[in-house]
Structure formats: C-alpha cells, structure tokens
Coordinates of C-alpha atoms in Angstrom, one line a residue:
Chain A
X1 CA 0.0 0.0 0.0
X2 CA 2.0 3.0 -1.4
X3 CA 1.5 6.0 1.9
X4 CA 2.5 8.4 -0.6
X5 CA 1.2 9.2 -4.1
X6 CA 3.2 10.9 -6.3
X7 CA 2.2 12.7 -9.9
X8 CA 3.1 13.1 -12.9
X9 CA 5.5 9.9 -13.4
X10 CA 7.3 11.6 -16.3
X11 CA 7.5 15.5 -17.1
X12 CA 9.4 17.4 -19.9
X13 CA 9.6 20.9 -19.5
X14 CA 11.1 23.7 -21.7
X15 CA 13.5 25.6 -19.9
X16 CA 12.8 28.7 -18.4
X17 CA 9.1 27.3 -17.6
X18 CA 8.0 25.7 -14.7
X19 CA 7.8 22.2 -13.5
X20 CA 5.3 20.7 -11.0
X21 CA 5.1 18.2 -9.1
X22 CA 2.1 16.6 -6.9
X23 CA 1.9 14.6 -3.9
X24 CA -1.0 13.0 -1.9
X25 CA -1.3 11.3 1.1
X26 CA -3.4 9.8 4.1
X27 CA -1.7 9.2 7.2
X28 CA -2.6 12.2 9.2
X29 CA 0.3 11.9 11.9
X30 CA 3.2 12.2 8.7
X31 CA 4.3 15.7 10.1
X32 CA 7.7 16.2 7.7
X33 CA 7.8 16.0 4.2
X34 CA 10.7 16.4 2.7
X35 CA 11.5 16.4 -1.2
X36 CA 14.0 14.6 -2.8
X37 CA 16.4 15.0 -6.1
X38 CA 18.0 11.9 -7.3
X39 CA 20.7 11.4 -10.8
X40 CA 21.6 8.5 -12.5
X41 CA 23.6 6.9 -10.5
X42 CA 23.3 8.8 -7.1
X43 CA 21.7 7.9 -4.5
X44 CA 18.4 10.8 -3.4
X45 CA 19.7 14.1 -2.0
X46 CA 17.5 16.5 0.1
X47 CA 16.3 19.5 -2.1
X48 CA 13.5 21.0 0.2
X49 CA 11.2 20.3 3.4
X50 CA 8.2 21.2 5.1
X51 CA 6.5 20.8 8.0
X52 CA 2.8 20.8 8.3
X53 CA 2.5 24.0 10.4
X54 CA 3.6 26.3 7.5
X55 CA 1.2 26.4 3.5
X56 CA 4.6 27.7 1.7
X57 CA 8.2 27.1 1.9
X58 CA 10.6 28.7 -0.3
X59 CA 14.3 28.4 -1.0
X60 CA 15.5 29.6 -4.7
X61 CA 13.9 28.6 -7.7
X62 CA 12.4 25.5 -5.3
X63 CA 9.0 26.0 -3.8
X64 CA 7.1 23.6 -1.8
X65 CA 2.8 24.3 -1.2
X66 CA 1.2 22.0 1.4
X67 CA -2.4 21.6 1.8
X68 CA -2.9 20.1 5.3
X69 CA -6.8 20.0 4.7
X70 CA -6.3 18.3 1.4
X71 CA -3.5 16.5 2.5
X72 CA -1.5 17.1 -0.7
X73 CA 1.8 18.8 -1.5
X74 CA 3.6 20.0 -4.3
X75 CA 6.6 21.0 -5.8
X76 CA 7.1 23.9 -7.7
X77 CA 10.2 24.7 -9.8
X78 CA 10.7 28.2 -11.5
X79 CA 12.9 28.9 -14.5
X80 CA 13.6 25.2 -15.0
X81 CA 17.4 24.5 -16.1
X82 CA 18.3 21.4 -18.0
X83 CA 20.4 20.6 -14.8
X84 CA 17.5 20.3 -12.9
X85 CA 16.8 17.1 -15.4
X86 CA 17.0 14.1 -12.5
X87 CA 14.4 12.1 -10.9
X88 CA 12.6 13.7 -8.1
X89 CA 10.6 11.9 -5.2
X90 CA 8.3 13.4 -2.5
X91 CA 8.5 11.7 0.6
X92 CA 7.0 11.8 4.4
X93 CA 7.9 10.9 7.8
X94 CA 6.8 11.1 11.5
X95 CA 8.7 12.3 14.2
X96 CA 7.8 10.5 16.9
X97 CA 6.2 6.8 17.8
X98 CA 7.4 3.5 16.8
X99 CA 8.5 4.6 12.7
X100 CA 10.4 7.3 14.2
X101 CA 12.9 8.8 11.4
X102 CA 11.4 5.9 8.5
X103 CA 10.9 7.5 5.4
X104 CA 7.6 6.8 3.2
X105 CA 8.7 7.7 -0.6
X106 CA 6.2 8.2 -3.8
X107 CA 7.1 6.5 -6.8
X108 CA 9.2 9.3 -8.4
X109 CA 9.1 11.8 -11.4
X110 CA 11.6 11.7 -14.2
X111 CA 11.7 15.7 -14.8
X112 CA 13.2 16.4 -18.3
X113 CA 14.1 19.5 -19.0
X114 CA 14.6 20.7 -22.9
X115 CA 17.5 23.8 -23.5
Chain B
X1 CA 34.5 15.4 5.8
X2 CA 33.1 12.5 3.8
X3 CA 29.5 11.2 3.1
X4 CA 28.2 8.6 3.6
X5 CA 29.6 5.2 1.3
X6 CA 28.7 2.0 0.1
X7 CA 30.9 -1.0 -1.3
X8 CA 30.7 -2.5 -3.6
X9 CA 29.4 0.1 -5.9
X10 CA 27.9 -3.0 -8.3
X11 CA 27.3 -7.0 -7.4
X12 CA 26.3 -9.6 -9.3
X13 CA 25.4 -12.6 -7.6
X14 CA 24.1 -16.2 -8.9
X15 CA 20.5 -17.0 -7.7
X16 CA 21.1 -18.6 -4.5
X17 CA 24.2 -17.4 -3.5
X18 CA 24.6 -15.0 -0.2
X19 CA 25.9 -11.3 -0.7
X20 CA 27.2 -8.7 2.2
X21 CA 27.0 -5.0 1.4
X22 CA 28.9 -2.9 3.7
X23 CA 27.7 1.0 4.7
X24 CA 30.0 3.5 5.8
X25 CA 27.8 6.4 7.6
X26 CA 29.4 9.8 7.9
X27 CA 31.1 10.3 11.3
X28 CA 29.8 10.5 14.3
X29 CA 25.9 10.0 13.1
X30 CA 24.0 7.7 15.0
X31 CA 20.9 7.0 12.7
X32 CA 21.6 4.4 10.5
X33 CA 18.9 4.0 7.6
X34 CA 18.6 1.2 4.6
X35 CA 16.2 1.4 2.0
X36 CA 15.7 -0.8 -1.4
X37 CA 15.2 1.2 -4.7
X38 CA 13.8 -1.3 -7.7
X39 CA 14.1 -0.1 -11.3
X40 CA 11.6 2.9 -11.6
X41 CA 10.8 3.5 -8.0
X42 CA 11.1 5.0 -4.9
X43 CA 13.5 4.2 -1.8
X44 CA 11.3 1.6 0.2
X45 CA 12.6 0.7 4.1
X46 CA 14.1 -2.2 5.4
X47 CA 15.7 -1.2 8.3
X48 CA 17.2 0.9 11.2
X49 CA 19.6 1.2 13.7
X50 CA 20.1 3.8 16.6
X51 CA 23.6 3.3 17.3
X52 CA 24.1 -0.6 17.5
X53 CA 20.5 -1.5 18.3
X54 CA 18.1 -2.0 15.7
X55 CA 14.9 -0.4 16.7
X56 CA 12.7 -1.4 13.2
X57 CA 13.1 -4.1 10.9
X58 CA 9.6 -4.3 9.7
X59 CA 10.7 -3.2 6.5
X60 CA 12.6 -6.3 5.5
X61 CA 11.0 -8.5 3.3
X62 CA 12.3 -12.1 4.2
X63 CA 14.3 -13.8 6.8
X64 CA 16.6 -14.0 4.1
X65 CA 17.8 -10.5 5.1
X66 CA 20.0 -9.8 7.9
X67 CA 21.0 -6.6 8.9
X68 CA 23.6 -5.7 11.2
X69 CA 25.7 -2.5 13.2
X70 CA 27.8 -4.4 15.6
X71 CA 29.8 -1.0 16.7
X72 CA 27.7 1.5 16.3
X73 CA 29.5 2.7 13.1
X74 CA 29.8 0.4 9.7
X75 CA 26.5 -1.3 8.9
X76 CA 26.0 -4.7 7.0
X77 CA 23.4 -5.7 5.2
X78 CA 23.4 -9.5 4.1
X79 CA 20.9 -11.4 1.7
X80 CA 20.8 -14.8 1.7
X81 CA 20.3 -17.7 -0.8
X82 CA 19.5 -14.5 -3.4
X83 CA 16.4 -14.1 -5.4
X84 CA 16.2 -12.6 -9.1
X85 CA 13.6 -10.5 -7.0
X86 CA 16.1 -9.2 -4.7
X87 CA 17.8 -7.0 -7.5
X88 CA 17.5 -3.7 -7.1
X89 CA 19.6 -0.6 -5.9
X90 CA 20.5 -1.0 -1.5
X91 CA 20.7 2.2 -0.4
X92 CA 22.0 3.7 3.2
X93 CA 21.3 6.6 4.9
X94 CA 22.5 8.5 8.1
X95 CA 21.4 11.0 10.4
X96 CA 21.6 12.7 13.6
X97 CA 25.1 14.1 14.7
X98 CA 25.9 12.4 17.9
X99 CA 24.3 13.2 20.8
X100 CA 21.2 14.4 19.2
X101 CA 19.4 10.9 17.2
X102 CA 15.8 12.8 16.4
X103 CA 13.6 11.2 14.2
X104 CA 13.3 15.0 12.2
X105 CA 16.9 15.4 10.8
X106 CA 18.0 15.3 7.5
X107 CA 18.7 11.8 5.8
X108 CA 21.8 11.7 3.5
X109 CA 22.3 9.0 0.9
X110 CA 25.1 7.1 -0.3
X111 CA 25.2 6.1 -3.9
X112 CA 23.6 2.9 -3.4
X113 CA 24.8 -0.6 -4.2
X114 CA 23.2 -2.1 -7.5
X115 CA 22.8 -5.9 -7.0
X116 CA 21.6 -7.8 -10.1
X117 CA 20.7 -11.6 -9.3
X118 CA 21.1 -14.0 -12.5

C-alpha cells in the first residue's frame, strides 16, 4: 500500500518554464515532508522540506505548497534549467512513535528539461 | 568530511548465492537507515539502527535479510540464498550528529549498491 502518491510519473519541460510536481497522502500523523532529487547513478539528495505547520516554503527557484486539509503537497520549480533534469521523489515521515525517522517515498518523477 | 559510502558500488550474484554490502555512515551519526530502490521506483525501508540496536526491521521483506551495526558505526546488510527479486539498488542513509538521534533530521544518501541476481 504505497502512503504516498506521487504525480506526474514523467515531465518534460522547456527551460525557463515551470515544473510541478504533486503529492498525496493519508496518514494524518506524517508531520515532515521532505523532497528529494536523485541522478543516474546517485543515490536521493534533500532538495526542500516542510512541516505541516507552514502552507509555503521557499528556497530559490524550489517552492514547496502543502495543503494540510487536502493533505496534498507539491513541488514547484521556476525557470527550470536542463540541470534540474533528474528524478525527483516526495517523501513523508513522523517524528515520533514506533517509525520514528522511516521514510515513506512516492514512486518518483523523471523531470526532463529541454535547452 | 566525507558522506556517507557503500561498497561495492555494483554486485552480481548467482540465484542462491549470499551477498554482504557494507555501509559506511558519515562520522559521528547515530541514525543508521537502509532502503531498497527497484528499477523505476522510490526508496522503500528495510531497516534501522540507533547506534548498535536495531529499533525497526519491519521493512525487510524475508528472513533472508540480515541486517547488522555491531559497533555502532559500519553497517552490513546481508541477503541470503539470493532471489532474481532481490535485484534492485541497496541504499543507506544516516542522520543525527551524535548526541542528538531525532527522528526529524535530514537523511543523506550514499550512492547505493546495485545488486543484479542471475
């Protein structure tokens, strides 16, 4: 049972446009959700986070909305670069009890990104 | 200093055979994190230590997996008799300078360990 659902799979994007990226989920007590970028060949690498307290985060060209009634979150990225081509995965986490630190991952989207 | 690194970087193994693959965490951390990666997909858990202990192995998906963290430092994880459905990409992840070991800090990656059973 995937905790995290994660949309588009793919996305190709022209540069200078912007790429997004939607995630969903159900368990209510997740309070961390962190977004990560991963390359061929490299293992994921932490990009942005937000906690659940907050509707906006951003840092850069990176923006992350959350929807805490929705329970969705998404990934904005302005003035996409063709180095920002990679796979990128939401993920989500709780703090505290017994899965204390364990990551829940979507599926992943391949973000292309045409010069 | 360093991240965090895996050996080896590639395996092949025979259908049946056992494989270690050895995680290096960066210094000092005390969370200790292993996730498998199949072709196309996201990081999925297997394991993790605090230190030497343990504290979930839910995530593992046969007694054919054996993880270990004897010193509190270099982690193993160990297949055994290999499945073609064990391929996949190992990955290992730390957190938590010493002294701290909360579930909300930042997870760093190694590369990963791509094992391909024939």
């Amino acid at each position: 049972q995937q905790q995290v659902k994660q949309s588009p799979q793919s996305l190709i994007v022209q540069k200078g446009g912007i790429s997004i990226i939607n995630c969903a989920y159900e368990n209510t007590a997740f309070d961390y959700f962190p977004w990560y970028q991963q390359f061929p060949g490299k293992g994921p690498a932490l990009l942005i986070a937000i906690r659940p307290d907050v509707s906006e985060k951003k840092e850069g060209r990176f923006t992350i909305s959350f929807n805490k009634s929705a329970k969705q979150f998404s990934l904005h990225i302005m003035d996409s670069q063709p180095g920002d081509s990679a796979t990128y995965f939401c993920a989500a986490r709780r703090s505290r009890g017994s899965t204390l630190g364990r990551l829940y991952f979507g599926r992943g989207t391949q973000l292309t990104v045409w010069p | 200093g360093a991240g965090v690194s895996q050996s080896p970087r590639y395996k092949v193994a025979k259908r049946g055979q056992d494989v270690a693959l050895r995680c290096d965490p960066i210094s000092g951390h005390v969370s200790l994190f292993w996730y498998q990666q199949a072709l196309g997909q996201g990081p999925e858990f297997l394991t993790y230590f605090q230190n030497e202990a343990q504290l979930d192995k839910s995530g593992l998906p046969s007694d054919r997996f054996f993880a270990e963290r004897p010193e509190g430092s270099v982690s193993t994880l160990k297949i055994q008799r290999t499945q073609q459905e064990d391929s996949a990409v190992y990955l290992c992840a730390s957190s938590s300078p010493k002294g701290r070991g909360r579930g909300t800090d930042t997870q760093y990656f190694g590369p990963g360990t791509r094992l391909t059973v024939l």
